[in-house]
Structures are given as structure tokens and as C-alpha cells.
CSV table of C-alpha atoms and ligand atoms in Angstrom, one decimal:
chain,number,residue,atom,x,y,z
T,9,MET,CA,-3.3,26.2,-8.8
T,10,ARG,CA,-0.7,26.0,-5.9
T,11,ASN,CA,0.9,22.6,-5.4
T,12,LEU,CA,0.0,20.8,-2.2
T,13,SER,CA,3.3,21.4,-0.4
T,14,ARG,CA,2.8,25.2,-1.0
T,15,VAL,CA,-0.7,24.9,0.4
T,16,ILE,CA,0.7,23.2,3.5
T,17,GLN,CA,3.4,25.8,3.9
T,18,ASP,CA,0.8,28.6,3.7
T,19,ALA,CA,-1.3,26.8,6.2
T,20,GLU,CA,1.7,26.5,8.6
T,21,LYS,CA,2.3,30.2,8.4
T,22,LYS,CA,-1.3,31.0,9.1
T,23,LYS,CA,-1.4,28.3,11.9
T,24,ILE,CA,-4.4,26.6,10.3
T,25,ALA,CA,-5.0,23.1,9.0
T,26,ILE,CA,-6.3,21.7,5.7
T,27,GLY,CA,-9.3,19.4,5.8
T,28,HIS,CA,-8.9,15.9,4.2
T,29,PHE,CA,-12.2,14.1,3.5
T,30,ASN,CA,-12.7,10.6,2.2
T,31,ILE,CA,-15.2,9.8,-0.5
T,32,SER,CA,-16.6,6.7,-2.2
T,33,ASN,CA,-19.4,8.2,-4.2
T,34,LEU,CA,-20.4,11.3,-6.3
T,35,GLU,CA,-22.6,12.8,-3.6
T,36,GLN,CA,-19.8,12.9,-1.0
T,37,LEU,CA,-17.5,14.5,-3.6
T,38,LYS,CA,-20.1,17.1,-4.6
T,39,ALA,CA,-20.6,17.9,-0.9
T,40,ILE,CA,-16.9,18.5,-0.5
T,41,ALA,CA,-16.6,20.6,-3.6
T,42,ASN,CA,-19.6,22.7,-2.6
T,43,ALA,CA,-18.1,23.3,0.9
T,44,ALA,CA,-14.7,24.2,-0.5
T,45,GLY,CA,-16.3,26.5,-3.1
T,46,ASN,CA,-18.5,28.2,-0.5
T,47,LEU,CA,-15.6,28.8,1.8
T,48,SER,CA,-12.9,29.5,-0.9
T,49,LEU,CA,-10.6,27.1,0.9
T,50,PRO,CA,-8.3,24.4,-0.4
T,51,VAL,CA,-9.4,20.8,0.4
T,52,VAL,CA,-7.9,17.3,0.0
T,53,VAL,CA,-10.1,14.4,-1.2
T,54,GLY,CA,-8.9,11.1,0.1
T,55,VAL,CA,-9.6,7.6,-1.4
T,56,SER,CA,-8.3,4.5,0.4
T,57,GLU,CA,-7.5,1.4,-1.6
T,58,GLY,CA,-11.1,0.1,-1.2
T,59,GLU,CA,-12.6,3.5,-2.1
T,60,ARG,CA,-10.3,3.7,-5.2
T,61,GLU,CA,-11.3,0.3,-6.3
T,62,TYR,CA,-15.0,1.2,-6.0
T,63,VAL,CA,-14.9,4.6,-7.5
T,64,GLY,CA,-12.2,3.8,-10.2
T,65,ILE,CA,-8.9,5.6,-10.4
T,66,PRO,CA,-9.5,7.3,-13.9
T,67,GLN,CA,-13.0,8.3,-12.7
T,68,ILE,CA,-11.8,10.0,-9.5
T,69,THR,CA,-8.9,11.8,-11.2
T,70,SER,CA,-11.2,13.1,-13.9
T,71,LEU,CA,-13.8,14.3,-11.5
T,72,VAL,CA,-11.2,16.1,-9.3
T,73,GLU,CA,-9.7,17.7,-12.5
T,74,SER,CA,-13.2,18.9,-13.5
T,75,TYR,CA,-13.7,20.6,-10.1
T,76,ARG,CA,-10.2,22.2,-10.4
T,77,ALA,CA,-11.3,23.5,-13.8
T,78,GLN,CA,-14.2,25.2,-12.0
T,79,GLY,CA,-11.7,27.0,-9.7
T,80,ILE,CA,-11.9,24.7,-6.7
T,81,GLU,CA,-8.5,24.1,-5.1
T,82,MET,CA,-9.0,20.4,-4.7
T,83,TYR,CA,-6.1,17.9,-4.1
T,84,LEU,CA,-6.2,14.1,-4.4
T,85,ASN,CA,-4.6,11.8,-1.9
T,86,ALA,CA,-4.1,8.0,-2.2
T,87,ASP,CA,-5.1,7.2,1.4
T,88,HIS,CA,-3.8,4.2,3.4
T,89,THR,CA,-2.0,2.5,0.5
T,90,ARG,CA,-0.7,-0.9,1.6
T,91,SER,CA,1.1,-2.3,-1.5
T,92,LEU,CA,3.9,-0.9,-3.6
T,93,GLU,CA,1.9,-1.8,-6.7
T,94,ASN,CA,-0.9,0.5,-5.6
T,95,VAL,CA,1.6,3.3,-4.8
T,96,GLU,CA,2.9,3.1,-8.4
T,97,LYS,CA,-0.7,3.1,-9.8
T,98,ALA,CA,-1.6,6.2,-7.8
T,99,VAL,CA,1.5,8.2,-8.7
T,100,CYS,CA,1.1,7.3,-12.3
T,101,ALA,CA,-2.5,8.4,-12.3
T,102,GLY,CA,-1.6,11.9,-11.0
T,103,PHE,CA,-2.5,11.9,-7.3
T,104,ASP,CA,-1.0,14.8,-5.3
T,105,SER,CA,0.0,12.6,-2.4
T,106,VAL,CA,0.3,9.0,-1.3
T,107,ILE,CA,0.2,7.6,2.2
T,108,PHE,CA,2.1,4.4,2.6
T,109,ASP,CA,0.5,2.6,5.5
T,110,ALA,CA,2.7,-0.1,7.2
T,111,ALA,CA,1.8,1.1,10.7
T,112,ASN,CA,0.6,-2.3,11.8
T,113,LEU,CA,4.2,-3.7,11.2
T,114,PRO,CA,7.1,-3.7,13.6
T,115,PHE,CA,9.2,-0.5,13.4
T,116,GLY,CA,12.0,-1.9,11.3
T,117,GLU,CA,9.7,-3.4,8.7
T,118,ASN,CA,7.6,-0.2,8.6
T,119,VAL,CA,10.7,1.8,7.9
T,120,LYS,CA,12.0,-0.6,5.2
T,121,ASN,CA,8.7,-0.8,3.3
T,122,THR,CA,7.9,2.9,3.7
T,123,ALA,CA,11.4,3.8,2.4
T,124,GLU,CA,10.7,1.7,-0.7
T,125,ALA,CA,7.4,3.4,-1.3
T,126,VAL,CA,9.0,6.8,-0.9
T,127,LYS,CA,11.5,5.9,-3.6
T,128,ILE,CA,8.7,5.1,-6.0
T,129,ILE,CA,6.9,8.3,-5.2
T,130,LYS,CA,10.0,10.4,-5.6
T,131,LYS,CA,10.8,8.8,-8.9
T,132,HIS,CA,7.5,10.0,-10.3
T,133,SER,CA,7.5,13.4,-8.6
T,134,SER,CA,8.7,16.4,-10.7
T,135,TRP,CA,8.6,20.1,-10.6
T,136,LYS,CA,5.6,19.9,-13.0
T,137,HIS,CA,3.7,17.5,-10.9
T,138,GLN,CA,4.8,17.1,-7.4
T,139,VAL,CA,3.7,14.0,-5.3
T,140,LEU,CA,4.1,14.0,-1.6
T,141,ALA,CA,4.9,10.9,0.4
T,142,GLU,CA,3.4,10.3,3.8
T,143,GLY,CA,4.3,7.7,6.3
T,144,GLU,CA,2.6,6.5,9.5
T,145,LEU,CA,4.0,5.4,12.8
T,146,GLY,CA,1.8,4.0,15.6
T,147,TYR,CA,-1.2,1.8,15.1
T,148,ILE,CA,-4.6,3.6,15.3
T,149,GLY,CA,-7.0,1.0,13.9
T,150,THR,CA,-8.1,0.6,10.3
T,151,SER,CA,-11.8,1.2,9.9
T,152,SER,CA,-13.8,4.4,9.5
T,153,GLU,CA,-16.9,3.1,11.3
T,154,LEU,CA,-19.1,3.5,14.4
T,155,PHE,CA,-17.8,1.5,17.3
T,156,ASP,CA,-18.7,0.5,20.8
T,157,ALA,CA,-15.1,0.0,22.0
T,158,ILE,CA,-11.7,1.3,20.9
T,159,PRO,CA,-10.3,-1.0,18.1
T,160,GLU,CA,-8.1,-3.7,19.4
T,161,GLY,CA,-4.4,-2.9,19.4
T,162,ALA,CA,-4.9,0.8,18.8
T,163,SER,CA,-2.3,3.0,20.6
T,164,ILE,CA,-4.2,5.4,22.8
T,165,LYS,CA,-2.5,5.0,26.1
T,166,ASP,CA,0.3,7.6,26.7
T,167,GLU,CA,3.0,4.8,26.9
T,168,ASN,CA,1.9,3.4,23.5
T,169,LEU,CA,1.8,6.7,21.5
T,170,THR,CA,4.4,7.6,18.9
T,171,THR,CA,7.5,9.0,20.6
T,172,PRO,CA,9.5,12.0,19.3
T,173,ASP,CA,12.7,10.0,19.1
T,174,MET,CA,11.1,7.2,17.0
T,175,ALA,CA,9.3,9.7,14.9
T,176,ALA,CA,12.6,11.5,14.1
T,177,GLU,CA,14.3,8.2,13.3
T,178,PHE,CA,11.4,7.1,11.1
T,179,VAL,CA,11.3,10.4,9.1
T,180,LYS,CA,15.1,10.4,8.6
T,181,LYS,CA,15.3,6.8,7.5
T,182,THR,CA,12.3,6.8,5.2
T,183,GLY,CA,12.5,10.3,3.6
T,184,VAL,CA,8.8,11.0,3.9
T,185,SER,CA,7.5,14.5,3.4
T,186,LEU,CA,4.5,14.2,5.7
T,187,PHE,CA,4.2,12.3,8.9
T,188,ALA,CA,1.2,10.7,10.6
T,189,PRO,CA,1.7,9.9,14.3
T,190,ALA,CA,-0.4,8.1,17.0
T,191,VAL,CA,-1.2,10.8,19.5
T,192,GLY,CA,-4.5,9.5,21.0
T,193,ASN,CA,-6.3,9.5,17.7
T,194,VAL,CA,-8.2,6.4,16.3
T,195,HIS,CA,-9.9,5.6,13.1
T,196,GLY,CA,-13.7,5.6,13.5
T,197,MET,CA,-15.9,7.1,16.2
T,198,PHE,CA,-18.0,6.1,19.2
T,199,LYS,CA,-21.7,5.8,18.6
T,200,ASN,CA,-22.8,8.1,21.5
T,201,ALA,CA,-19.7,9.6,23.0
T,202,PRO,CA,-16.7,11.7,21.9
T,203,ASN,CA,-13.4,10.0,21.0
T,204,PRO,CA,-10.5,9.8,23.4
T,205,ARG,CA,-8.6,13.1,24.1
T,206,LEU,CA,-5.5,13.9,22.1
T,207,ASN,CA,-2.1,14.3,23.7
T,208,ILE,CA,-1.3,17.8,22.6
T,209,GLY,CA,2.1,18.0,24.3
T,210,ARG,CA,3.1,14.9,22.4
T,211,ILE,CA,2.1,16.5,19.1
T,212,LYS,CA,4.2,19.5,19.9
T,213,ASP,CA,7.3,17.4,20.8
T,214,ILE,CA,6.9,15.3,17.7
T,215,LYS,CA,6.6,18.4,15.5
T,216,GLU,CA,9.8,19.8,17.0
T,217,ALA,CA,11.6,16.4,16.5
T,218,VAL,CA,10.6,15.8,12.9
T,219,LYS,CA,10.3,19.4,11.5
T,220,ILE,CA,8.0,18.3,8.7
T,221,PRO,CA,4.2,18.7,8.4
T,222,LEU,CA,2.1,16.5,10.6
T,223,VAL,CA,-1.1,14.8,9.6
T,224,LEU,CA,-3.8,13.8,12.1
T,225,HIS,CA,-5.8,10.7,11.0
T,226,GLY,CA,-9.0,9.5,12.7
T,227,GLY,CA,-10.5,13.0,13.0
T,228,SER,CA,-14.1,11.9,13.4
T,229,GLY,CA,-15.5,12.2,16.9
T,230,ILE,CA,-12.6,14.4,18.3
T,231,VAL,CA,-13.8,17.4,20.3
T,232,ASP,CA,-13.4,20.8,18.8
T,233,GLU,CA,-11.0,22.1,21.4
T,234,ASP,CA,-8.6,19.3,20.8
T,235,PHE,CA,-8.6,20.1,17.1
T,236,THR,CA,-7.8,23.7,17.8
T,237,ALA,CA,-5.0,22.8,20.2
T,238,ALA,CA,-3.6,20.1,17.9
T,239,ILE,CA,-3.4,22.7,15.0
T,240,GLY,CA,-1.6,25.1,17.4
T,241,ALA,CA,0.8,22.3,18.3
T,242,GLY,CA,1.7,21.6,14.7
T,243,ILE,CA,-0.9,19.5,12.8
T,244,SER,CA,-1.3,20.7,9.2
T,245,ILE,CA,-3.8,18.2,7.6
T,246,ILE,CA,-6.8,16.5,9.4
T,247,HIS,CA,-8.5,13.4,8.1
T,248,ILE,CA,-12.3,13.0,8.5
T,249,SER,CA,-14.2,10.0,7.1
T,250,THR,CA,-16.7,8.4,9.5
T,251,GLU,CA,-18.6,11.6,10.2
T,252,LEU,CA,-19.3,11.9,6.4
T,253,ARG,CA,-20.3,8.3,6.1
T,254,VAL,CA,-22.7,8.6,9.1
T,255,ALA,CA,-24.2,11.9,7.7
T,256,TRP,CA,-24.6,10.3,4.3
T,257,ARG,CA,-26.4,7.2,5.7
T,258,ARG,CA,-28.7,9.1,8.0
T,259,ALA,CA,-29.7,11.6,5.4
T,260,LEU,CA,-30.3,8.8,2.8
T,261,GLU,CA,-32.5,6.9,5.3
T,262,GLU,CA,-34.5,10.1,5.9
T,263,ALA,CA,-34.9,10.8,2.2
T,264,LEU,CA,-36.1,7.3,1.5
T,265,LYS,CA,-38.5,7.4,4.4
T,266,ASN,CA,-39.9,10.7,3.5
T,267,ASN,CA,-40.3,9.9,-0.2
T,268,PRO,CA,-41.5,6.3,-0.3
T,269,ASN,CA,-42.5,6.5,-4.0
T,270,GLU,CA,-39.6,8.4,-5.4
T,271,ALA,CA,-37.0,6.5,-7.4
T,272,ALA,CA,-35.0,9.2,-9.1
T,273,PRO,CA,-31.6,9.6,-7.5
T,274,TYR,CA,-31.3,13.3,-8.6
T,275,LYS,CA,-34.5,14.0,-6.6
T,276,LEU,CA,-33.5,12.0,-3.5
T,277,MET,CA,-29.9,13.0,-3.2
T,278,PRO,CA,-29.8,16.8,-2.8
T,279,GLY,CA,-30.7,16.5,0.9
T,280,VAL,CA,-28.0,13.9,1.3
T,281,ILE,CA,-25.4,16.1,-0.3
T,282,LYS,CA,-26.5,19.0,1.9
T,283,ALA,CA,-26.1,16.9,5.1
T,284,VAL,CA,-22.6,15.8,4.1
T,285,GLN,CA,-21.7,19.3,3.0
T,286,ASP,CA,-22.8,20.7,6.4
T,287,VAL,CA,-20.4,18.4,8.2
T,288,VAL,CA,-17.5,19.3,5.8
T,289,GLU,CA,-18.2,23.0,6.1
T,290,ARG,CA,-18.3,22.8,9.9
T,291,ARG,CA,-15.0,21.0,10.0
T,292,MET,CA,-13.3,23.2,7.4
T,293,LYS,CA,-14.3,26.3,9.2
T,294,LEU,CA,-12.9,25.0,12.5
T,295,PHE,CA,-9.6,23.9,10.9
T,296,ALA,CA,-9.3,27.3,9.2
T,297,GLY,CA,-10.1,29.3,12.3
T,298,ILE,CA,-13.3,30.8,10.8
T,299,SER,CA,-16.0,31.3,13.4
I,303,G3H,O1,-7.7,8.3,6.5
I,303,G3H,C1,-8.9,8.4,7.0
I,303,G3H,C2,-9.1,9.0,8.2
I,303,G3H,O2,-8.0,8.9,9.1
I,303,G3H,C3,-10.5,9.0,8.8
I,303,G3H,O3,-10.7,8.7,10.1
I,303,G3H,O4,-13.0,7.9,10.0
I,303,G3H,O5,-11.9,8.5,12.1
I,303,G3H,O6,-12.5,10.2,10.5
I,303,G3H,P1,-12.1,8.8,10.7
I,304,ZN,ZN1,-6.5,7.5,8.2
């Protein structure tokens, strides 16, 4: 299997992006594996600190390994890691990438803490098992949920977005290999409306300034044309979580309503897996430019 940085390089050449999908249960993971298998595309599975604690680190690494053994090009990312202790745990467990998230802190502290995390990640990274370090600059909220209003403090106005100069300084001082900016994206999605539009020009300027792969967080609810333009401007990985959670919940409610006497998970869950898989496949196709 190619390592993750090779997959990203190949995506950059093809001007496509890789889908990153968060999971916290077996059904979501199966849905992602089915989608990646059907489309023969690489995929990144993300687990935040809370998701890791719920699923279990040895459990998720073993499951991902089992899908790799079946020929699925699946990578594992330690998403939104906020402590150095958890960075160390993830790299020791064999994750392919770790995001150190200090985006809520002032610039200087973000740089200092992220640089420490990068040192730990690089110490454990080798030619045999490479681990990529991602850093974030610009606060975009924290929760993958349905909301009525933009999360407080999230940077979506042009004057609050990540600037190319700060991005370049952040990347230089921290040594990250992947960079996640605030370019109009927010974690979570509106209940009945699309998310705010992305600033495509800003993505292009940041890409030119940092010259490393860019990651777009908060993908749920973004309109298709913004995704396509963002990929053209330099985004290489796109994170989606809320859309999967919503599909999971709606399909589960439907399955329970339609089968009031059924108690066997393996009979109730196939429809749930299919609903999540449909979302993943739709997003993966769009990111890979498959119509
Ligand atoms: O890291 C996770 C993501 O950025 C997901 O964001 O819930 O808005 O799709 P989302
Ligand atoms: Zn995120």
C-alpha cells in the first residue's frame, strides 16, 4: 500500500482530493470501507479524541488493518488531538497522521504547542511507517453537529480568515507537513440551509504561500461547486463528519420505526450502513472528479 504522503502527492498531480470521514462505530466504518471498495479509491478514516476513547485505539487500528488486508486503501488519522500525551499514544499505535489542534489559542501559543507535537510525531515517523503531522490556524468551531447559528468565535468573515503570511510563518515555525486553514469553513452544518461559502481566492493564496498540502475541515453542508473550486485552488484532503452522523441517525430512526419488534442489530443495521455509504460515495466521487 502507498503511504499517505504518496497518496496526497498523486492526488495533487491529478487535481483531486481525498475524502476523510469520521467514525465512532462499526456501521460507519463499514460504510466507508464499502464506498472506498466500490470506487477503488483511497480513503482516510478519522477519529477525534472522543471518538478514539469510545471506539478504543487497539480496536480501530485492528479494524483498519483488517480492511487493508482486504485490499482497501484505508488510512487512519488521529483527528483534533489536543494533548501531547494523546499525540504520543496515536503515533505509537500506528496512525498514519495526527492533527494537533491548538487553533483556539493565540498564534504564539498555537505555534509553540504545535511545534512540540510535531517533534513527537517526527520522532516516531520512519521510512517503514511514516506519520504525517497536521497543524491548524484559525478557529472554525469544535463540534460536528446540526446548528441554528454559526458557532461562537468561528472565523468566517473575510477579515478573520487565515492569512497567507500567518500561514507561511506557522508552517515554517512548526514544521507541519499538512496545513488546515480557516477559509470560510466551519465544523457542523445548518439544519435547513447550506453552510457559508468558502473564500476560494484565499485558499489559492495560502497554498502558494505554504507550498504544502492543505486540508479542509468542516466539509459538511458545503455546496458542491465550492468543493470543486477549493480542490482546484489547492485543497488535498476534505473532512466530513456531521453528514455521516445525520445519515446514521435518520436511517436508524427509520429502521426502528419500520421494524418495531426487531431486536437483532445485524438485521436493523444494513439500511443504516447503506444510508451512510451513500453519503460517503457521493462525497468521494465529487472529490475525485467522478461524475
Ligand atoms: O475533523 C472533522 C471535520 O472537520 C468534520 O467537519 O462535521 O463539519 O463535516 P463536519
Ligand atoms: Zn475538523
